[in-house]
Short mmCIF file of C-alpha atoms in Angstrom, two decimals:
data_model
loop_
_atom_site.label_atom_id
_atom_site.label_comp_id
_atom_site.label_asym_id
_atom_site.label_seq_id
_atom_site.Cartn_x
_atom_site.Cartn_y
_atom_site.Cartn_z
CA MET A 29 -28.31 -186.20 -188.00
CA LEU A 30 -30.55 -183.70 -189.76
CA GLU A 31 -33.64 -185.75 -188.95
CA ALA A 32 -32.63 -186.08 -185.30
CA LEU A 33 -31.96 -182.36 -185.05
CA GLN A 34 -35.30 -181.54 -186.68
CA ASN A 35 -37.05 -183.80 -184.16
CA LYS A 36 -35.39 -181.88 -181.32
CA VAL A 37 -36.55 -178.59 -182.83
CA ASN A 38 -40.09 -179.97 -183.10
CA ALA A 39 -39.97 -181.06 -179.46
CA VAL A 40 -38.92 -177.60 -178.34
CA ALA A 41 -41.66 -176.05 -180.47
CA ASP A 42 -44.26 -178.33 -178.86
CA SER A 43 -43.04 -177.41 -175.38
CA VAL A 44 -43.74 -173.68 -175.88
CA ARG A 45 -46.82 -173.97 -178.07
CA ASP A 46 -49.33 -173.32 -175.27
CA GLN A 47 -47.22 -170.81 -173.34
CA THR A 48 -48.31 -167.18 -173.50
CA PRO A 49 -45.42 -164.68 -173.22
CA VAL A 50 -45.62 -161.55 -171.11
CA CYS A 51 -44.82 -158.12 -172.49
CA SER A 52 -41.45 -156.87 -171.28
CA GLN A 53 -42.72 -153.28 -171.22
CA CYS A 54 -46.04 -153.42 -169.38
CA GLY A 55 -46.04 -156.96 -167.98
CA GLN A 56 -49.38 -157.87 -169.59
CA PRO A 57 -50.02 -161.18 -171.45
CA MET A 58 -49.46 -160.88 -175.18
CA ASN A 59 -51.85 -162.04 -177.89
CA ARG A 60 -50.99 -164.47 -180.67
CA HIS A 61 -50.78 -162.48 -183.90
CA ASP A 62 -49.91 -165.07 -186.56
CA THR A 63 -47.86 -168.19 -187.26
CA GLU A 64 -45.26 -168.49 -190.00
CA THR A 65 -43.02 -171.35 -191.09
CA VAL A 66 -39.40 -170.22 -191.10
CA HIS A 67 -36.11 -171.96 -191.83
CA TRP A 68 -32.44 -171.54 -190.97
CA LEU A 69 -29.22 -173.32 -191.89
CA ALA A 70 -27.53 -175.62 -189.39
CA ARG A 71 -24.41 -177.74 -189.78
CA PHE A 72 -26.38 -180.77 -190.99
CA GLY A 73 -28.78 -178.94 -193.28
CA ARG A 74 -31.83 -176.70 -193.34
CA LEU A 75 -34.23 -176.77 -190.38
CA PHE A 76 -37.88 -175.68 -190.32
CA ALA A 77 -40.26 -174.61 -187.61
CA ALA A 78 -43.74 -173.11 -187.35
CA VAL A 79 -43.11 -169.93 -185.34
CA ALA A 80 -45.89 -168.06 -183.58
CA ARG A 81 -45.62 -164.28 -183.29
CA TYR A 82 -47.15 -162.49 -180.32
CA ARG A 83 -48.07 -158.84 -179.99
CA CYS A 84 -48.97 -156.58 -177.06
CA ARG A 85 -52.05 -154.48 -177.80
CA GLY A 86 -51.03 -151.66 -175.50
CA CYS A 87 -47.27 -151.36 -176.14
CA LYS A 88 -47.28 -152.71 -179.72
CA GLN A 89 -44.28 -154.87 -178.80
CA GLU A 90 -43.74 -158.13 -180.72
CA CYS A 91 -41.84 -161.31 -179.92
CA ARG A 92 -41.32 -164.83 -181.22
CA PRO A 93 -40.52 -166.95 -178.15
CA LEU A 94 -39.49 -170.07 -180.09
CA LEU A 95 -36.78 -168.22 -182.04
CA ASP A 96 -35.56 -166.56 -178.84
CA LEU A 97 -35.38 -169.95 -177.12
CA LEU A 98 -33.51 -171.56 -180.04
CA ALA A 99 -31.31 -168.45 -180.50
CA VAL A 100 -31.70 -168.50 -184.30
CA GLU A 101 -32.76 -166.00 -186.94
CA PRO A 102 -35.00 -166.81 -189.92
CA GLY A 103 -33.07 -167.41 -193.12
CA ARG A 104 -29.70 -167.09 -191.34
CA ILE A 105 -26.97 -169.49 -190.31
CA SER A 106 -27.31 -170.97 -186.83
CA GLY A 107 -24.99 -169.77 -184.10
CA SER A 108 -23.00 -173.00 -183.74
CA LEU A 109 -22.29 -173.20 -187.48
CA ALA A 110 -21.52 -169.46 -187.62
CA ARG A 111 -18.86 -169.87 -184.92
CA LEU A 112 -17.18 -172.70 -186.84
CA LEU A 113 -17.19 -170.69 -190.06
CA ALA A 114 -15.81 -167.65 -188.23
CA LEU A 115 -12.94 -169.77 -186.90
CA LEU A 116 -12.09 -170.79 -190.47
CA ALA A 117 -12.26 -167.14 -191.54
CA VAL A 118 -9.77 -166.22 -188.82
CA VAL A 119 -7.09 -168.70 -189.92
CA ALA A 120 -7.59 -168.62 -193.71
CA PRO A 121 -8.61 -166.19 -196.48
CA PHE A 122 -12.33 -166.16 -197.21
CA THR A 123 -11.97 -168.09 -200.46
CA LEU A 124 -9.95 -170.84 -198.80
CA ALA A 125 -12.25 -170.80 -195.75
CA ALA A 126 -15.23 -171.49 -198.03
CA ARG A 127 -13.43 -174.50 -199.51
CA LEU A 128 -12.46 -175.77 -196.07
CA ALA A 129 -16.08 -175.40 -194.92
CA TRP A 130 -17.12 -177.90 -197.61
CA GLN A 131 -14.23 -180.30 -196.98
CA LEU A 132 -14.33 -180.22 -193.17
CA LEU A 133 -17.96 -179.43 -192.37
CA GLY A 134 -19.81 -180.50 -195.51
CA VAL A 135 -21.33 -177.02 -195.80
CA LYS A 136 -21.48 -175.23 -199.14
CA ILE A 137 -21.00 -171.49 -198.71
CA SER A 138 -19.53 -168.71 -200.85
CA PRO A 139 -16.52 -166.62 -199.81
CA MET A 140 -18.87 -163.65 -199.40
CA GLY A 141 -21.05 -165.80 -197.15
CA VAL A 142 -18.03 -166.54 -194.96
CA TRP A 143 -17.26 -162.80 -194.87
CA ASN A 144 -20.82 -162.01 -193.76
CA VAL A 145 -20.63 -164.62 -191.00
CA ALA A 146 -17.29 -163.26 -189.79
CA GLN A 147 -18.72 -159.74 -189.70
CA ARG A 148 -21.78 -160.83 -187.72
CA VAL A 149 -19.79 -162.84 -185.19
CA GLY A 150 -17.20 -160.06 -184.87
CA GLU A 151 -19.86 -157.42 -184.24
CA SER A 152 -21.51 -159.67 -181.67
CA ALA A 153 -18.19 -160.29 -179.93
CA ALA A 154 -17.47 -156.54 -179.87
CA ARG A 155 -20.87 -155.80 -178.31
CA TYR A 156 -20.32 -158.53 -175.71
CA SER A 157 -16.84 -157.22 -174.89
CA GLU A 158 -18.13 -153.67 -174.48
CA ALA A 159 -21.01 -154.80 -172.25
CA LEU A 160 -18.60 -156.90 -170.17
CA SER A 161 -16.31 -153.90 -169.78
CA GLN A 162 -19.16 -151.66 -168.65
CA TYR A 163 -20.39 -154.28 -166.19
CA HIS A 164 -17.05 -154.85 -164.47
CA TRP A 165 -16.10 -151.17 -164.55
CA ASP A 166 -19.11 -150.52 -162.31
CA SER A 167 -17.95 -150.89 -158.71
CA ARG A 168 -21.36 -152.33 -157.78
CA SER A 169 -20.87 -155.38 -160.02
CA GLU A 170 -19.92 -158.58 -158.27
CA GLY A 171 -17.59 -160.13 -160.85
CA ALA A 172 -16.22 -163.65 -160.69
CA PRO A 173 -15.18 -165.13 -157.30
CA THR A 174 -11.61 -164.17 -156.36
CA ARG A 175 -10.94 -166.74 -153.63
CA ASP A 176 -8.70 -168.64 -156.09
CA ALA A 177 -7.13 -165.52 -157.61
CA PRO A 178 -3.44 -166.01 -158.47
CA PRO A 179 -0.78 -164.13 -156.50
CA VAL A 180 0.74 -162.75 -159.72
CA VAL A 181 -0.69 -162.04 -163.16
CA VAL A 182 1.21 -160.61 -166.14
CA LEU A 183 -0.30 -157.98 -168.43
CA SER A 184 1.29 -156.65 -171.61
CA VAL A 185 -0.29 -154.09 -173.93
CA ASP A 186 0.73 -152.31 -177.12
CA GLY A 187 -0.80 -150.65 -180.16
CA SER A 188 -0.33 -150.81 -183.92
CA MET A 189 -1.70 -148.80 -186.82
CA LEU A 190 -4.23 -150.52 -189.09
CA GLY A 191 -5.13 -149.18 -192.51
CA MET A 192 -8.90 -148.95 -192.99
CA GLN A 193 -10.18 -149.50 -196.53
CA VAL A 194 -12.79 -146.92 -197.51
CA ARG A 195 -14.62 -147.87 -200.70
CA LYS A 196 -17.53 -146.01 -202.25
CA GLN A 197 -18.58 -149.06 -204.26
CA ARG A 198 -17.85 -152.76 -204.39
CA ARG A 199 -15.22 -154.16 -206.71
CA ARG A 200 -16.59 -156.15 -209.64
CA ARG A 201 -14.96 -158.55 -212.05
CA GLN A 202 -14.53 -157.47 -215.65
CA GLY A 203 -15.39 -160.53 -217.72
CA GLY A 204 -13.58 -163.60 -216.45
CA GLY A 205 -10.57 -161.74 -215.06
CA PRO A 206 -9.59 -161.35 -211.41
CA LEU A 207 -10.96 -158.67 -209.14
CA PRO A 208 -9.21 -155.30 -209.49
CA PRO A 209 -6.77 -154.54 -206.65
CA LEU A 210 -7.89 -152.64 -203.60
CA PRO A 211 -7.12 -148.93 -203.66
CA PRO A 212 -4.12 -147.79 -201.58
CA VAL A 213 -4.78 -146.74 -198.01
CA GLU A 214 -4.61 -142.96 -197.97
CA GLU A 215 -3.30 -140.81 -195.17
CA GLY A 216 -5.88 -140.26 -192.47
CA GLN A 217 -7.45 -143.69 -193.00
CA PHE A 218 -5.31 -145.40 -190.35
CA GLN A 219 -6.61 -146.25 -186.91
CA GLU A 220 -4.70 -147.68 -183.97
CA VAL A 221 -5.65 -151.14 -182.76
CA LYS A 222 -4.67 -151.73 -179.16
CA THR A 223 -4.11 -155.28 -177.94
CA GLY A 224 -3.29 -156.69 -174.53
CA VAL A 225 -2.35 -160.18 -173.41
CA LEU A 226 -3.02 -161.70 -169.99
CA LEU A 227 -1.16 -164.72 -168.65
CA LEU A 228 -0.13 -166.49 -165.45
CA PRO A 229 3.60 -166.99 -164.77
CA ASN A 230 2.98 -170.36 -163.08
CA GLU A 231 1.47 -171.72 -166.31
CA ARG A 232 4.80 -171.57 -168.12
CA VAL A 233 6.03 -175.08 -168.93
CA GLU A 234 9.30 -176.41 -170.36
CA THR A 235 8.32 -178.06 -173.64
CA SER A 236 11.91 -179.11 -174.37
CA PRO A 237 15.32 -178.49 -172.76
CA GLY A 238 15.86 -174.75 -172.68
CA ARG A 239 12.52 -173.94 -174.37
CA ARG A 240 9.47 -172.77 -172.48
CA SER A 241 5.92 -172.09 -173.53
CA LEU A 242 2.66 -170.89 -172.00
CA VAL A 243 -0.26 -173.20 -171.40
CA ARG A 244 -2.75 -170.46 -172.24
CA ARG A 245 -3.07 -166.74 -172.72
CA PHE A 246 -5.99 -164.38 -173.13
CA LEU A 247 -5.98 -161.69 -175.81
CA VAL A 248 -8.00 -158.49 -175.56
CA SER A 249 -8.22 -156.07 -178.50
CA CYS A 250 -10.18 -152.94 -179.29
CA LEU A 251 -10.32 -150.24 -181.92
CA GLY A 252 -10.28 -147.43 -179.43
CA ASN A 253 -8.17 -145.23 -177.21
CA ALA A 254 -5.90 -146.08 -174.28
CA ASP A 255 -8.69 -145.81 -171.71
CA ASP A 256 -10.79 -148.32 -173.67
CA ILE A 257 -8.14 -151.06 -173.79
CA PHE A 258 -7.40 -150.76 -170.07
CA ARG A 259 -11.12 -150.94 -169.27
CA HIS A 260 -11.35 -154.12 -171.36
CA LEU A 261 -8.25 -155.61 -169.71
CA TYR A 262 -9.57 -154.82 -166.24
CA ALA A 263 -12.93 -156.38 -167.13
CA GLN A 264 -11.27 -159.55 -168.48
CA LEU A 265 -9.20 -159.93 -165.31
CA ARG A 266 -12.32 -159.65 -163.18
CA GLU A 267 -14.29 -162.00 -165.42
CA LEU A 268 -11.53 -164.61 -165.09
CA GLY A 269 -11.40 -164.18 -161.31
CA TRP A 270 -7.71 -163.32 -161.57
CA LEU A 271 -7.84 -159.97 -159.80
CA ASP A 272 -8.01 -159.82 -156.03
CA THR A 273 -7.19 -156.16 -155.52
CA ALA A 274 -5.89 -156.80 -152.00
CA HIS A 275 -3.46 -159.61 -152.87
CA THR A 276 -2.92 -160.01 -156.64
CA LEU A 277 0.20 -158.36 -158.04
CA VAL A 278 -0.34 -157.15 -161.63
CA VAL A 279 2.96 -157.11 -163.52
CA VAL A 280 2.64 -154.69 -166.45
CA VAL A 281 5.16 -155.25 -169.24
CA GLY A 282 5.37 -152.44 -171.79
CA ASP A 283 7.55 -150.57 -174.24
CA GLY A 284 7.87 -147.45 -172.09
CA ALA A 285 5.08 -145.46 -173.75
CA GLU A 286 3.52 -142.91 -171.42
CA TRP A 287 -0.02 -143.89 -172.37
CA ILE A 288 0.64 -147.31 -170.81
CA TRP A 289 2.34 -146.26 -167.58
CA ASN A 290 -0.10 -143.40 -166.96
CA ARG A 291 -3.00 -145.86 -166.78
CA THR A 292 -1.52 -148.65 -164.67
CA SER A 293 -2.76 -146.83 -161.56
CA ILE A 294 -6.10 -148.66 -161.92
CA PHE A 295 -4.30 -151.66 -160.36
CA VAL A 296 -3.63 -151.22 -156.65
CA ASN A 297 -0.74 -153.71 -156.49
CA ARG A 298 1.39 -153.40 -159.59
CA CYS A 299 4.91 -153.75 -160.91
CA GLU A 300 5.97 -151.98 -164.11
CA ILE A 301 8.64 -153.61 -166.30
CA LEU A 302 10.19 -152.30 -169.49
CA ASP A 303 10.35 -155.20 -171.94
CA PHE A 304 13.75 -156.59 -172.92
CA TRP A 305 13.94 -155.45 -176.54
CA HIS A 306 12.85 -151.87 -175.84
CA ALA A 307 15.31 -151.77 -172.93
CA LEU A 308 18.08 -152.66 -175.37
CA GLU A 309 16.83 -150.05 -177.82
CA HIS A 310 17.17 -147.36 -175.16
CA ALA A 311 20.51 -148.85 -174.12
CA TRP A 312 21.89 -148.38 -177.64
CA GLU A 313 20.82 -144.73 -177.62
CA PHE A 314 22.43 -144.24 -174.22
CA ALA A 315 25.68 -145.98 -175.20
CA GLN A 316 26.04 -144.03 -178.44
CA ALA A 317 25.50 -140.78 -176.56
CA CYS A 318 28.20 -141.77 -174.04
CA TYR A 319 30.84 -143.44 -176.23
CA GLY A 320 30.05 -142.29 -179.75
CA GLU A 321 27.99 -143.83 -182.52
CA GLY A 322 29.43 -147.09 -183.88
CA SER A 323 32.23 -147.29 -181.30
CA GLN A 324 33.49 -150.65 -180.05
CA GLN A 325 33.10 -149.48 -176.45
CA ALA A 326 29.40 -148.77 -177.03
CA ASN A 327 28.96 -152.26 -178.54
CA ARG A 328 30.65 -153.95 -175.58
CA TRP A 329 28.65 -151.88 -173.10
CA VAL A 330 25.29 -152.82 -174.67
CA HIS A 331 26.18 -156.51 -175.04
CA GLN A 332 27.17 -156.65 -171.37
CA MET A 333 23.87 -155.01 -170.43
CA ALA A 334 21.94 -157.57 -172.52
CA GLU A 335 23.69 -160.46 -170.76
CA ASP A 336 23.02 -158.94 -167.35
CA LEU A 337 19.34 -158.34 -168.12
CA ARG A 338 18.92 -161.93 -169.34
CA ALA A 339 20.55 -163.11 -166.11
CA GLY A 340 18.18 -161.00 -164.02
CA LYS A 341 20.85 -158.59 -162.76
CA VAL A 342 18.53 -155.60 -162.91
CA ASP A 343 20.03 -153.82 -159.88
CA GLU A 344 23.52 -154.03 -161.39
CA VAL A 345 22.24 -152.54 -164.66
CA ILE A 346 20.58 -149.63 -162.85
CA ALA A 347 23.74 -148.97 -160.83
CA ARG A 348 25.84 -148.95 -164.02
CA LEU A 349 23.47 -146.45 -165.65
CA LYS A 350 23.71 -144.19 -162.63
CA ARG A 351 27.50 -144.30 -162.74
CA ASN A 352 27.55 -143.43 -166.43
CA ALA A 353 25.12 -140.57 -165.90
CA ALA A 354 27.26 -139.23 -163.04
CA GLU A 355 30.43 -139.38 -165.16
CA ASP A 356 28.76 -137.55 -168.05
CA PRO A 357 26.06 -135.15 -166.72
CA GLY A 358 25.30 -134.05 -170.27
CA VAL A 359 23.78 -137.44 -171.08
CA THR A 360 20.07 -137.59 -170.25
#
């Protein structure tokens, strides 16, 4: 496999050997500056290629067309192998991911090497996501075709605090002992990670009697503010071709936070739903205010509401809340 892959690399190198690139700045032909043999690591081993470097005399711009065509970097891991290693890093600790890389892929790599790959792929994915968001946020962008856009799409978004480790220097082993523990996350070193999920209601299937599951879902995350996550969600909907602003109904499921509801106006056709568990949380607060904390009447009232919500009797629940509020105006 390594020999076959090297032959393909040689064939690509031969195909561009006599091609002269054009400067992206001034549009003038570039001059060959030098040729250097470089290598990179692929899944089946190390690959080599004689890479010509070109330079523009006027703009001083440089390029190496062969590396751009192959999408590789000298001395680095190839993109296809990097994606496989990043997948292992997502589902397993770096030490275990390095062992799995040898057992599953036949690639020897250190845990730190897996960490470096995960960082590179993550940074690349973040840049791509941001560029995609900027593209689709521009009203002049075409986006994916919407002729097959679904009539209904469900969107749910929430945030959680993530502790960010700030270290002035790397941890080092003392003798043959384990690495010292990470320092505790101090106050002020937390940032909120916002995540949204997109799914289609008609892709819910019954995997077994009484149990349902989704065929697929799309996750969107960002380390940013509320405006950022909604820009990313909007961009992902447009990229998927799921958003026909004239016909698609966007059902937004949330926990009742104002930062969510205040930004749903970016969708022309929308329906806002408070999720079941947060509805019950508010119901408990309401019942305890009406009937007293820990009372049997409050317990019965909330359990009846839960059964009604599960049965889809939303109008009955709203009517009951209005009656309770009318009977006790002091309850808000």
